[in-house]
mmCIF file of C-alpha atoms (C1' of nucleotides) in Angstrom:
data_model
loop_
_atom_site.group_PDB
_atom_site.id
_atom_site.type_symbol
_atom_site.label_atom_id
_atom_site.label_comp_id
_atom_site.label_asym_id
_atom_site.label_seq_id
_atom_site.Cartn_x
_atom_site.Cartn_y
_atom_site.Cartn_z
ATOM 1 C CA MET B 196 7.228 20.620 -41.897
ATOM 2 C CA ASP B 197 4.757 21.124 -39.050
ATOM 3 C CA THR B 198 2.258 23.718 -40.206
ATOM 4 C CA ASN B 199 0.657 24.047 -36.813
ATOM 5 C CA SER B 200 3.368 24.224 -34.240
ATOM 6 C CA GLN B 201 1.058 25.053 -31.336
ATOM 7 C CA ASN B 202 -0.229 21.505 -31.249
ATOM 8 C CA LEU B 203 1.542 19.587 -28.564
ATOM 9 C CA LYS B 204 2.671 16.030 -28.620
ATOM 10 C CA LEU B 205 1.142 13.637 -26.169
ATOM 11 C CA GLU B 206 4.042 13.707 -23.746
ATOM 12 C CA ASP B 207 3.849 17.496 -23.543
ATOM 13 C CA HIS B 208 0.327 17.373 -22.155
ATOM 14 C CA PHE B 209 0.978 17.339 -18.418
ATOM 15 C CA CYS B 210 -2.629 16.250 -17.950
ATOM 16 C CA PHE B 211 -1.800 12.995 -19.694
ATOM 17 C CA SER B 212 1.001 12.139 -17.328
ATOM 18 C CA LEU B 213 -1.340 12.689 -14.370
ATOM 19 C CA TYR B 214 -4.135 10.722 -15.999
ATOM 20 C CA ALA B 215 -1.903 7.786 -16.910
ATOM 21 C CA CYS B 216 -0.062 7.856 -13.585
ATOM 22 C CA SER B 217 -3.278 7.854 -11.627
ATOM 23 C CA ARG B 218 -4.457 4.744 -13.468
ATOM 24 C CA ALA B 219 -1.051 3.099 -13.110
ATOM 25 C CA ILE B 220 -1.293 3.535 -9.348
ATOM 26 C CA LEU B 221 -4.782 2.068 -9.285
ATOM 27 C CA ARG B 222 -3.366 -0.979 -11.067
ATOM 28 C CA LEU B 223 -0.716 -1.324 -8.372
ATOM 29 C CA TYR B 224 -3.363 -1.106 -5.657
ATOM 30 C CA ARG B 225 -5.607 -3.689 -7.222
ATOM 31 C CA PRO B 226 -3.900 -6.886 -6.000
ATOM 32 C CA TYR B 227 -3.817 -5.597 -2.414
ATOM 33 C CA LEU B 228 -7.363 -4.302 -2.520
ATOM 34 C CA ASP B 229 -8.649 -7.449 -4.233
ATOM 35 C CA GLU B 230 -7.474 -9.344 -1.185
ATOM 36 C CA LEU B 231 -9.539 -7.017 1.015
ATOM 37 C CA GLN B 232 -12.474 -7.225 -1.426
ATOM 38 C CA LEU B 233 -12.348 -3.459 -1.896
ATOM 39 C CA THR B 234 -12.181 -1.100 -4.831
ATOM 40 C CA TYR B 235 -9.983 1.963 -4.650
ATOM 41 C CA PRO B 236 -12.721 4.555 -3.955
ATOM 42 C CA GLN B 237 -14.189 2.166 -1.375
ATOM 43 C CA TYR B 238 -10.774 2.035 0.267
ATOM 44 C CA LEU B 239 -10.690 5.845 0.341
ATOM 45 C CA VAL B 240 -14.080 5.913 2.047
ATOM 46 C CA LEU B 241 -12.734 3.560 4.706
ATOM 47 C CA VAL B 242 -9.590 5.672 5.172
ATOM 48 C CA THR B 243 -11.796 8.657 5.984
ATOM 49 C CA LEU B 244 -13.955 6.572 8.329
ATOM 50 C CA TRP B 245 -10.920 5.177 10.160
ATOM 51 C CA GLU B 246 -10.070 8.791 10.941
ATOM 52 C CA LYS B 247 -13.603 9.621 12.073
ATOM 53 C CA PRO B 248 -16.140 6.783 12.321
ATOM 54 C CA GLN B 249 -19.205 8.725 11.248
ATOM 55 C CA ARG B 250 -19.710 11.088 8.353
ATOM 56 C CA THR B 251 -22.529 12.230 6.113
ATOM 57 C CA ILE B 252 -22.614 11.521 2.387
ATOM 58 C CA LYS B 253 -22.189 15.242 1.806
ATOM 59 C CA GLU B 254 -18.991 15.276 3.891
ATOM 60 C CA LEU B 255 -17.607 12.260 2.030
ATOM 61 C CA GLY B 256 -18.383 13.957 -1.256
ATOM 62 C CA GLU B 257 -16.517 17.097 -0.244
ATOM 63 C CA ILE B 258 -13.514 15.229 1.089
ATOM 64 C CA LEU B 259 -13.173 12.860 -1.856
ATOM 65 C CA ASN B 260 -14.512 15.175 -4.570
ATOM 66 C CA LEU B 261 -17.160 12.670 -5.560
ATOM 67 C CA ASP B 262 -20.843 13.334 -6.120
ATOM 68 C CA THR B 263 -23.879 11.413 -4.967
ATOM 69 C CA GLY B 264 -24.261 9.708 -8.323
ATOM 70 C CA THR B 265 -21.012 7.945 -7.522
ATOM 71 C CA LEU B 266 -21.264 7.657 -3.751
ATOM 72 C CA THR B 267 -24.814 6.429 -3.293
ATOM 73 C CA PRO B 268 -24.407 3.131 -5.172
ATOM 74 C CA LEU B 269 -20.842 2.703 -3.895
ATOM 75 C CA LEU B 270 -21.970 3.066 -0.277
ATOM 76 C CA LYS B 271 -24.858 0.690 -0.856
ATOM 77 C CA ARG B 272 -22.377 -1.929 -2.034
ATOM 78 C CA MET B 273 -20.240 -1.284 1.034
ATOM 79 C CA GLU B 274 -23.292 -1.667 3.262
ATOM 80 C CA ALA B 275 -24.165 -4.935 1.524
ATOM 81 C CA ALA B 276 -20.592 -6.067 2.269
ATOM 82 C CA GLY B 277 -21.132 -5.226 5.939
ATOM 83 C CA LEU B 278 -18.404 -2.575 6.128
ATOM 84 C CA ILE B 279 -20.638 0.408 6.861
ATOM 85 C CA GLU B 280 -24.190 1.258 7.889
ATOM 86 C CA ARG B 281 -26.393 3.942 6.323
ATOM 87 C CA ARG B 282 -28.820 5.654 8.709
ATOM 88 C CA ARG B 283 -31.023 8.674 8.123
ATOM 89 C CA ASP B 284 -30.333 11.491 10.543
ATOM 90 C CA THR B 285 -33.194 11.714 13.042
ATOM 91 C CA VAL B 286 -32.940 15.493 13.344
ATOM 92 C CA ASP B 287 -32.648 16.311 9.631
ATOM 93 C CA GLU B 288 -34.051 13.493 7.574
ATOM 94 C CA ARG B 289 -32.465 14.766 4.379
ATOM 95 C CA VAL B 290 -29.101 13.735 5.769
ATOM 96 C CA MET B 291 -27.743 10.200 5.436
ATOM 97 C CA ASN B 292 -25.189 9.272 8.093
ATOM 98 C CA ILE B 293 -22.537 6.716 7.245
ATOM 99 C CA HIS B 294 -21.169 4.687 10.172
ATOM 100 C CA ILE B 295 -18.301 2.274 10.043
ATOM 101 C CA THR B 296 -19.063 -1.217 11.379
ATOM 102 C CA GLN B 297 -16.937 -3.566 13.454
ATOM 103 C CA ALA B 298 -16.023 -5.416 10.256
ATOM 104 C CA GLY B 299 -14.995 -2.143 8.663
ATOM 105 C CA GLN B 300 -12.841 -1.300 11.667
ATOM 106 C CA LEU B 301 -11.144 -4.694 11.525
ATOM 107 C CA LEU B 302 -10.027 -4.068 7.948
ATOM 108 C CA GLN B 303 -7.805 -1.241 9.162
ATOM 109 C CA GLU B 304 -5.340 -3.726 10.595
ATOM 110 C CA LYS B 305 -5.338 -5.860 7.442
ATOM 111 C CA ALA B 306 -4.848 -2.794 5.259
ATOM 112 C CA SER B 307 -2.070 -1.275 7.303
ATOM 113 C CA CYS B 308 0.679 -2.676 5.067
ATOM 114 C CA VAL B 309 -0.827 -1.292 1.861
ATOM 115 C CA PRO B 310 0.720 2.193 1.951
ATOM 116 C CA GLN B 311 4.187 0.767 2.551
ATOM 117 C CA SER B 312 3.817 -1.702 -0.313
ATOM 118 C CA LEU B 313 2.745 1.057 -2.656
ATOM 119 C CA PHE B 314 5.604 3.233 -1.502
ATOM 120 C CA ASP B 315 8.057 0.439 -2.323
ATOM 121 C CA ALA B 316 6.591 0.064 -5.809
ATOM 122 C CA THR B 317 7.245 3.682 -6.679
ATOM 123 C CA GLY B 318 10.984 3.230 -6.296
ATOM 124 C CA MET B 319 11.225 6.802 -5.059
ATOM 125 C CA SER B 320 12.493 8.245 -1.830
ATOM 126 C CA LYS B 321 10.168 9.370 0.922
ATOM 127 C CA LYS B 322 11.420 12.893 0.452
ATOM 128 C CA GLU B 323 10.760 12.854 -3.274
ATOM 129 C CA LEU B 324 7.233 11.510 -2.852
ATOM 130 C CA ASP B 325 6.456 14.044 -0.158
ATOM 131 C CA GLU B 326 7.508 16.749 -2.568
ATOM 132 C CA ILE B 327 5.346 15.350 -5.350
ATOM 133 C CA ASN B 328 2.444 15.053 -2.961
ATOM 134 C CA GLU B 329 2.881 18.612 -1.778
ATOM 135 C CA THR B 330 3.030 19.944 -5.337
ATOM 136 C CA ILE B 331 0.060 17.947 -6.585
ATOM 137 C CA MET B 332 -1.965 18.964 -3.533
ATOM 138 C CA ARG B 333 -1.190 22.571 -4.296
ATOM 139 C CA LEU B 334 -2.255 22.085 -7.906
ATOM 140 C CA LEU B 335 -5.420 20.314 -6.744
ATOM 141 C CA HIS B 336 -6.413 23.174 -4.466
ATOM 142 C CA GLN B 337 -5.646 25.645 -7.222
ATOM 143 C CA LEU B 338 -7.849 23.718 -9.657
ATOM 144 C CA ASN B 339 -10.693 23.256 -7.186
ATOM 145 C CA GLY B 340 -10.499 26.911 -6.245
ATOM 146 C CA GLU B 341 -10.651 27.988 -9.896
ATOM 147 C CA GLY B 342 -13.620 25.760 -10.522
ATOM 148 C CA LYS B 343 -15.665 27.370 -7.770
ATOM 149 C CA LYS B 344 -15.184 30.930 -8.985
ATOM 150 C CA MET U 1359 -4.198 8.189 21.604
ATOM 151 C CA ASP U 1360 -3.702 6.615 18.206
ATOM 152 C CA THR U 1361 -3.109 2.930 18.819
ATOM 153 C CA ASN U 1362 -2.155 2.249 15.221
ATOM 154 C CA SER U 1363 0.149 4.980 14.100
ATOM 155 C CA GLN U 1364 1.063 3.365 10.783
ATOM 156 C CA ASN U 1365 -2.349 4.219 9.369
ATOM 157 C CA LEU U 1366 -2.105 7.313 7.283
ATOM 158 C CA LYS U 1367 -4.588 10.078 6.953
ATOM 159 C CA LEU U 1368 -6.120 10.699 3.569
ATOM 160 C CA GLU U 1369 -3.909 13.640 2.712
ATOM 161 C CA ASP U 1370 -0.798 11.535 3.389
ATOM 162 C CA HIS U 1371 -1.736 9.084 0.632
ATOM 163 C CA PHE U 1372 0.051 10.558 -2.363
ATOM 164 C CA CYS U 1373 -2.107 8.309 -4.528
ATOM 165 C CA PHE U 1374 -5.142 10.300 -3.442
ATOM 166 C CA SER U 1375 -3.695 13.617 -4.550
ATOM 167 C CA LEU U 1376 -2.949 12.142 -7.971
ATOM 168 C CA TYR U 1377 -6.361 10.517 -8.213
ATOM 169 C CA ALA U 1378 -8.224 13.666 -7.200
ATOM 170 C CA CYS U 1379 -6.028 15.942 -9.298
ATOM 171 C CA SER U 1380 -6.487 13.797 -12.364
ATOM 172 C CA ARG U 1381 -10.262 14.046 -12.019
ATOM 173 C CA ALA U 1382 -10.095 17.773 -11.319
ATOM 174 C CA ILE U 1383 -8.237 18.260 -14.586
ATOM 175 C CA LEU U 1384 -10.792 16.186 -16.472
ATOM 176 C CA ARG U 1385 -13.465 18.514 -15.084
ATOM 177 C CA LEU U 1386 -11.542 21.512 -16.427
ATOM 178 C CA TYR U 1387 -11.272 19.881 -19.845
ATOM 179 C CA ARG U 1388 -14.929 19.028 -20.041
ATOM 180 C CA PRO U 1389 -16.349 22.372 -21.201
ATOM 181 C CA TYR U 1390 -13.769 22.644 -23.992
ATOM 182 C CA LEU U 1391 -14.172 19.035 -25.050
ATOM 183 C CA ASP U 1392 -17.967 19.237 -24.858
ATOM 184 C CA GLU U 1393 -17.758 21.901 -27.515
ATOM 185 C CA LEU U 1394 -15.760 19.539 -29.711
ATOM 186 C CA GLN U 1395 -18.137 16.659 -28.854
ATOM 187 C CA LEU U 1396 -15.226 14.672 -27.472
ATOM 188 C CA THR U 1397 -14.469 12.848 -24.251
ATOM 189 C CA TYR U 1398 -11.007 13.076 -22.750
ATOM 190 C CA PRO U 1399 -9.725 9.657 -23.861
ATOM 191 C CA GLN U 1400 -11.145 10.349 -27.309
ATOM 192 C CA TYR U 1401 -9.204 13.599 -27.362
ATOM 193 C CA LEU U 1402 -6.062 11.691 -26.450
ATOM 194 C CA VAL U 1403 -6.634 9.297 -29.340
ATOM 195 C CA LEU U 1404 -6.884 12.261 -31.679
ATOM 196 C CA VAL U 1405 -3.715 13.825 -30.260
ATOM 197 C CA THR U 1406 -1.821 10.652 -31.134
ATOM 198 C CA LEU U 1407 -3.389 10.553 -34.613
ATOM 199 C CA TRP U 1408 -2.537 14.200 -35.291
ATOM 200 C CA GLU U 1409 1.059 13.181 -34.697
ATOM 201 C CA LYS U 1410 0.807 10.136 -36.959
ATOM 202 C CA PRO U 1411 -2.411 9.591 -38.933
ATOM 203 C CA GLN U 1412 -2.523 5.824 -38.805
ATOM 204 C CA ARG U 1413 -2.020 3.468 -35.891
ATOM 205 C CA THR U 1414 -3.161 0.034 -34.815
ATOM 206 C CA ILE U 1415 -5.347 -0.544 -31.775
ATOM 207 C CA LYS U 1416 -2.410 -2.305 -30.157
ATOM 208 C CA GLU U 1417 -0.208 0.777 -30.635
ATOM 209 C CA LEU U 1418 -2.882 3.062 -29.200
ATOM 210 C CA GLY U 1419 -3.218 0.772 -26.204
ATOM 211 C CA GLU U 1420 0.515 0.869 -25.541
ATOM 212 C CA ILE U 1421 0.778 4.630 -25.930
ATOM 213 C CA LEU U 1422 -2.263 5.464 -23.811
ATOM 214 C CA ASN U 1423 -2.057 2.517 -21.414
ATOM 215 C CA LEU U 1424 -5.578 1.466 -22.280
ATOM 216 C CA ASP U 1425 -6.763 -2.030 -23.123
ATOM 217 C CA THR U 1426 -9.072 -3.218 -25.865
ATOM 218 C CA GLY U 1427 -12.043 -3.441 -23.519
ATOM 219 C CA THR U 1428 -11.851 0.339 -23.316
ATOM 220 C CA LEU U 1429 -10.573 1.151 -26.791
ATOM 221 C CA THR U 1430 -12.789 -1.000 -28.994
ATOM 222 C CA PRO U 1431 -16.114 0.620 -28.044
ATOM 223 C CA LEU U 1432 -14.492 4.070 -27.757
ATOM 224 C CA LEU U 1433 -13.099 3.809 -31.289
ATOM 225 C CA LYS U 1434 -16.433 2.566 -32.608
ATOM 226 C CA ARG U 1435 -18.077 5.699 -31.225
ATOM 227 C CA MET U 1436 -15.385 7.823 -32.830
ATOM 228 C CA GLU U 1437 -15.967 6.058 -36.127
ATOM 229 C CA ALA U 1438 -19.700 6.667 -35.821
ATOM 230 C CA ALA U 1439 -18.882 10.348 -35.245
ATOM 231 C CA GLY U 1440 -16.862 10.356 -38.463
ATOM 232 C CA LEU U 1441 -13.532 11.210 -36.823
ATOM 233 C CA ILE U 1442 -11.700 7.992 -37.645
ATOM 234 C CA GLU U 1443 -12.000 4.900 -39.794
ATOM 235 C CA ARG U 1444 -11.365 1.340 -38.674
ATOM 236 C CA ARG U 1445 -9.938 -0.998 -41.318
ATOM 237 C CA ARG U 1446 -8.618 -4.522 -40.978
ATOM 238 C CA ASP U 1447 -5.044 -4.862 -42.096
ATOM 239 C CA THR U 1448 -4.989 -6.697 -45.431
ATOM 240 C CA VAL U 1449 -1.706 -8.443 -44.668
ATOM 241 C CA ASP U 1450 -2.450 -9.518 -41.082
ATOM 242 C CA GLU U 1451 -6.176 -9.673 -40.578
ATOM 243 C CA ARG U 1452 -5.880 -9.794 -36.800
ATOM 244 C CA VAL U 1453 -4.730 -6.182 -36.869
ATOM 245 C CA MET U 1454 -7.179 -3.281 -36.891
ATOM 246 C CA ASN U 1455 -5.792 -0.084 -38.396
ATOM 247 C CA ILE U 1456 -7.166 3.221 -37.196
ATOM 248 C CA HIS U 1457 -7.030 6.103 -39.690
ATOM 249 C CA ILE U 1458 -7.904 9.693 -38.976
ATOM 250 C CA THR U 1459 -10.479 11.217 -41.348
ATOM 251 C CA GLN U 1460 -10.649 14.692 -42.865
ATOM 252 C CA ALA U 1461 -13.144 15.649 -40.135
ATOM 253 C CA GLY U 1462 -10.743 14.381 -37.501
ATOM 254 C CA GLN U 1463 -7.934 16.421 -39.018
ATOM 255 C CA LEU U 1464 -10.077 19.552 -39.019
ATOM 256 C CA LEU U 1465 -10.634 19.261 -35.284
ATOM 257 C CA GLN U 1466 -6.936 19.884 -34.691
ATOM 258 C CA GLU U 1467 -7.380 23.535 -35.540
ATOM 259 C CA LYS U 1468 -10.443 23.914 -33.325
ATOM 260 C CA ALA U 1469 -8.667 22.172 -30.442
ATOM 261 C CA SER U 1470 -5.452 24.143 -30.696
ATOM 262 C CA CYS U 1471 -6.433 26.583 -27.939
ATOM 263 C CA VAL U 1472 -7.255 23.851 -25.407
ATOM 264 C CA PRO U 1473 -3.752 23.311 -23.986
ATOM 265 C CA GLN U 1474 -3.275 27.040 -23.413
ATOM 266 C CA SER U 1475 -6.660 27.366 -21.702
ATOM 267 C CA LEU U 1476 -5.827 24.467 -19.405
ATOM 268 C CA PHE U 1477 -2.439 25.930 -18.672
ATOM 269 C CA ASP U 1478 -4.063 29.195 -17.627
ATOM 270 C CA ALA U 1479 -6.452 27.376 -15.303
ATOM 271 C CA THR U 1480 -3.623 25.770 -13.360
ATOM 272 C CA GLY U 1481 -2.335 29.139 -12.201
ATOM 273 C CA MET U 1482 1.192 27.757 -12.283
ATOM 274 C CA SER U 1483 4.241 28.815 -14.213
ATOM 275 C CA LYS U 1484 5.388 27.002 -17.321
ATOM 276 C CA LYS U 1485 8.568 26.047 -15.506
ATOM 277 C CA GLU U 1486 6.700 24.635 -12.542
ATOM 278 C CA LEU U 1487 4.372 22.564 -14.721
ATOM 279 C CA ASP U 1488 7.271 21.258 -16.781
ATOM 280 C CA GLU U 1489 8.892 20.103 -13.559
ATOM 281 C CA ILE U 1490 5.717 18.408 -12.366
ATOM 282 C CA ASN U 1491 5.297 16.779 -15.745
ATOM 283 C CA GLU U 1492 8.870 15.544 -15.733
ATOM 284 C CA THR U 1493 8.517 14.108 -12.229
ATOM 285 C CA ILE U 1494 5.173 12.431 -12.899
ATOM 286 C CA MET U 1495 6.474 10.986 -16.168
ATOM 287 C CA ARG U 1496 9.410 9.534 -14.284
ATOM 288 C CA LEU U 1497 7.042 8.046 -11.699
ATOM 289 C CA LEU U 1498 4.834 6.688 -14.480
ATOM 290 C CA HIS U 1499 7.732 4.907 -16.172
ATOM 291 C CA GLN U 1500 8.871 3.566 -12.827
ATOM 292 C CA LEU U 1501 5.381 2.224 -12.091
ATOM 293 C CA ASN U 1502 4.926 0.725 -15.552
ATOM 294 C CA GLY U 1503 8.348 -0.849 -15.328
ATOM 295 C CA GLU U 1504 7.549 -2.384 -11.937
ATOM 296 C CA GLY U 1505 4.281 -3.744 -13.226
ATOM 297 C CA LYS U 1506 5.947 -5.647 -16.032
ATOM 298 C CA LYS U 1507 8.454 -7.451 -13.823
ATOM 299 C "C1'" DT V 821 1.808 -30.114 -42.790
ATOM 300 C "C1'" DA V 822 -1.166 -30.757 -39.021
ATOM 301 C "C1'" DA V 823 -1.408 -29.548 -34.223
ATOM 302 C "C1'" DA V 824 -0.118 -26.397 -30.674
ATOM 303 C "C1'" DA V 825 0.971 -21.919 -29.227
ATOM 304 C "C1'" DA V 826 0.796 -17.103 -29.604
ATOM 305 C "C1'" DA V 827 -1.096 -12.710 -30.926
ATOM 306 C "C1'" DG V 828 -4.730 -9.135 -31.763
ATOM 307 C "C1'" DA V 829 -9.496 -7.818 -31.093
ATOM 308 C "C1'" DA V 830 -14.018 -8.221 -29.485
ATOM 309 C "C1'" DT V 831 -17.159 -9.244 -25.865
ATOM 310 C "C1'" DT V 832 -18.880 -9.573 -21.177
ATOM 311 C "C1'" DT V 833 -19.194 -8.152 -16.538
ATOM 312 C "C1'" DT V 834 -18.621 -5.111 -12.650
ATOM 313 C "C1'" DG V 835 -17.752 -0.683 -10.806
ATOM 314 C "C1'" DT V 836 -16.931 3.822 -11.018
ATOM 315 C "C1'" DG V 837 -17.470 9.162 -12.537
ATOM 316 C "C1'" DC V 838 -20.336 12.787 -13.612
ATOM 317 C "C1'" DA V 839 -24.134 15.678 -15.670
ATOM 318 C "C1'" DA V 840 -28.882 16.282 -15.307
ATOM 319 C "C1'" DT V 841 -33.203 15.417 -13.292
ATOM 320 C "C1'" DT V 842 -36.229 14.170 -9.518
ATOM 321 C "C1'" DT V 843 -37.801 13.653 -4.765
ATOM 322 C "C1'" DA V 844 -38.141 14.756 -0.045
ATOM 323 C "C1'" DA V 845 -37.152 17.613 3.821
ATOM 324 C "C1'" DT V 846 -35.990 22.052 5.772
ATOM 325 C "C1'" DT V 847 -35.686 26.993 6.009
ATOM 326 C "C1'" DG V 848 -37.038 31.637 4.925
ATOM 327 C "C1'" DT V 849 -40.561 34.987 3.797
ATOM 328 C "C1'" DT V 850 -44.642 37.034 3.575
ATOM 329 C "C1'" DA O 548 -50.088 29.029 7.845
ATOM 330 C "C1'" DA O 549 -48.736 29.136 2.836
ATOM 331 C "C1'" DC O 550 -45.524 29.196 -0.496
ATOM 332 C "C1'" DA O 551 -40.959 29.819 -2.513
ATOM 333 C "C1'" DA O 552 -36.217 28.781 -2.215
ATOM 334 C "C1'" DT O 553 -32.700 25.881 -0.650
ATOM 335 C "C1'" DT O 554 -30.497 21.656 0.579
ATOM 336 C "C1'" DA O 555 -29.330 16.541 0.662
ATOM 337 C "C1'" DA O 556 -29.873 12.272 -1.620
ATOM 338 C "C1'" DA O 557 -31.411 9.277 -5.025
ATOM 339 C "C1'" DT O 558 -32.100 8.212 -9.792
ATOM 340 C "C1'" DT O 559 -31.066 8.031 -14.718
ATOM 341 C "C1'" DG O 560 -28.189 7.793 -18.650
ATOM 342 C "C1'" DC O 561 -23.848 7.664 -20.862
ATOM 343 C "C1'" DA O 562 -18.880 6.797 -21.146
ATOM 344 C "C1'" DC O 563 -14.934 4.981 -19.453
ATOM 345 C "C1'" DA O 564 -11.636 1.281 -17.128
ATOM 346 C "C1'" DA O 565 -10.014 -3.165 -16.395
ATOM 347 C "C1'" DA O 566 -10.205 -8.245 -15.718
ATOM 348 C "C1'" DA O 567 -11.667 -12.430 -17.828
ATOM 349 C "C1'" DT O 568 -13.272 -14.996 -21.651
ATOM 350 C "C1'" DT O 569 -13.881 -15.987 -26.437
ATOM 351 C "C1'" DC O 570 -12.890 -15.723 -31.358
ATOM 352 C "C1'" DT O 571 -10.049 -15.416 -35.347
ATOM 353 C "C1'" DT O 572 -5.790 -15.346 -37.525
ATOM 354 C "C1'" DT O 573 -0.985 -16.139 -37.696
ATOM 355 C "C1'" DT O 574 3.229 -18.372 -36.370
ATOM 356 C "C1'" DT O 575 5.831 -22.092 -34.568
ATOM 357 C "C1'" DT O 576 7.198 -26.650 -34.260
ATOM 358 C "C1'" DA O 577 7.220 -31.498 -33.877
#
DNA sequence: TAAAAAAGAATTTTGTGCAATTTAATTGTT
DNA sequence: AACAATTAAATTGCACAAAATTCTTTTTTA
């Protein structure tokens, strides 16, 4: 019947499950992030700045795997919203330093329930999710490593 | 030290690993899909049409979890590229039927090496990837189920 | 059977992603 | 010092992605 058996069905493409799952999770985040007036990548930027309140655009790009074409306008919107400040480095003026503001710091408290809410929505155990996370992280590093060769 | 211990670091957000991994895989696909003059979601549309050569936009949206705001312009570009045809259903004129063309069929052969190439790039065993796929699919169904409640 | 409700697409708007190009600043080399 | 190479951002252009709105067609129902 099937003359070309090497062609996989959709559900056999593991890339599709990742792609669809990633978007499904963004949909779950949306109501929480809407309340904070944030988009998902903006939230990720804040997560990194809550850990360390000043970073360069280059650092953010490496951490989040995003390039300047994405980050520059995104950070400008965040600055307009008062969550961060963009300041040229005085020593090396090519570098743009991103600082979190008081308002950005305050959001940490309001956002603290988000991870728990998301966890609940998955309907999975902590152990199971940790295992998924560990596996996907391993795959991610593998893929990023391959790409740089 | 940390006054707010419920705030997770970036690598503890399992959503981030999925988000980043999904984009990393798209980057791996790009060179292969560039050769076929396809984007990733366009490739997915073709995969579904290779399985079954005619579907409605509604069906495609349900299978791929994409809405018409994404699909309508995407399918118009694919029609302009000669890969599909869009025809109103004669019985129910609200319905738009998507047919694969001869040119779209021919791409199946040219694309048949893509899954294997991607598999190689992951550096993981078939068994391991099948397990990831199974787990992520389960998570996806869980998330989609939750969303509909 | 006419009005209301529902269904399927299309459109509009906003915000990513990413490749490719450009600009400005710094470093390295004669 | 002069010039090439490198680095960090910004810009440009195209293609998603998703919510909200509108439009058309079909179905339901009073």
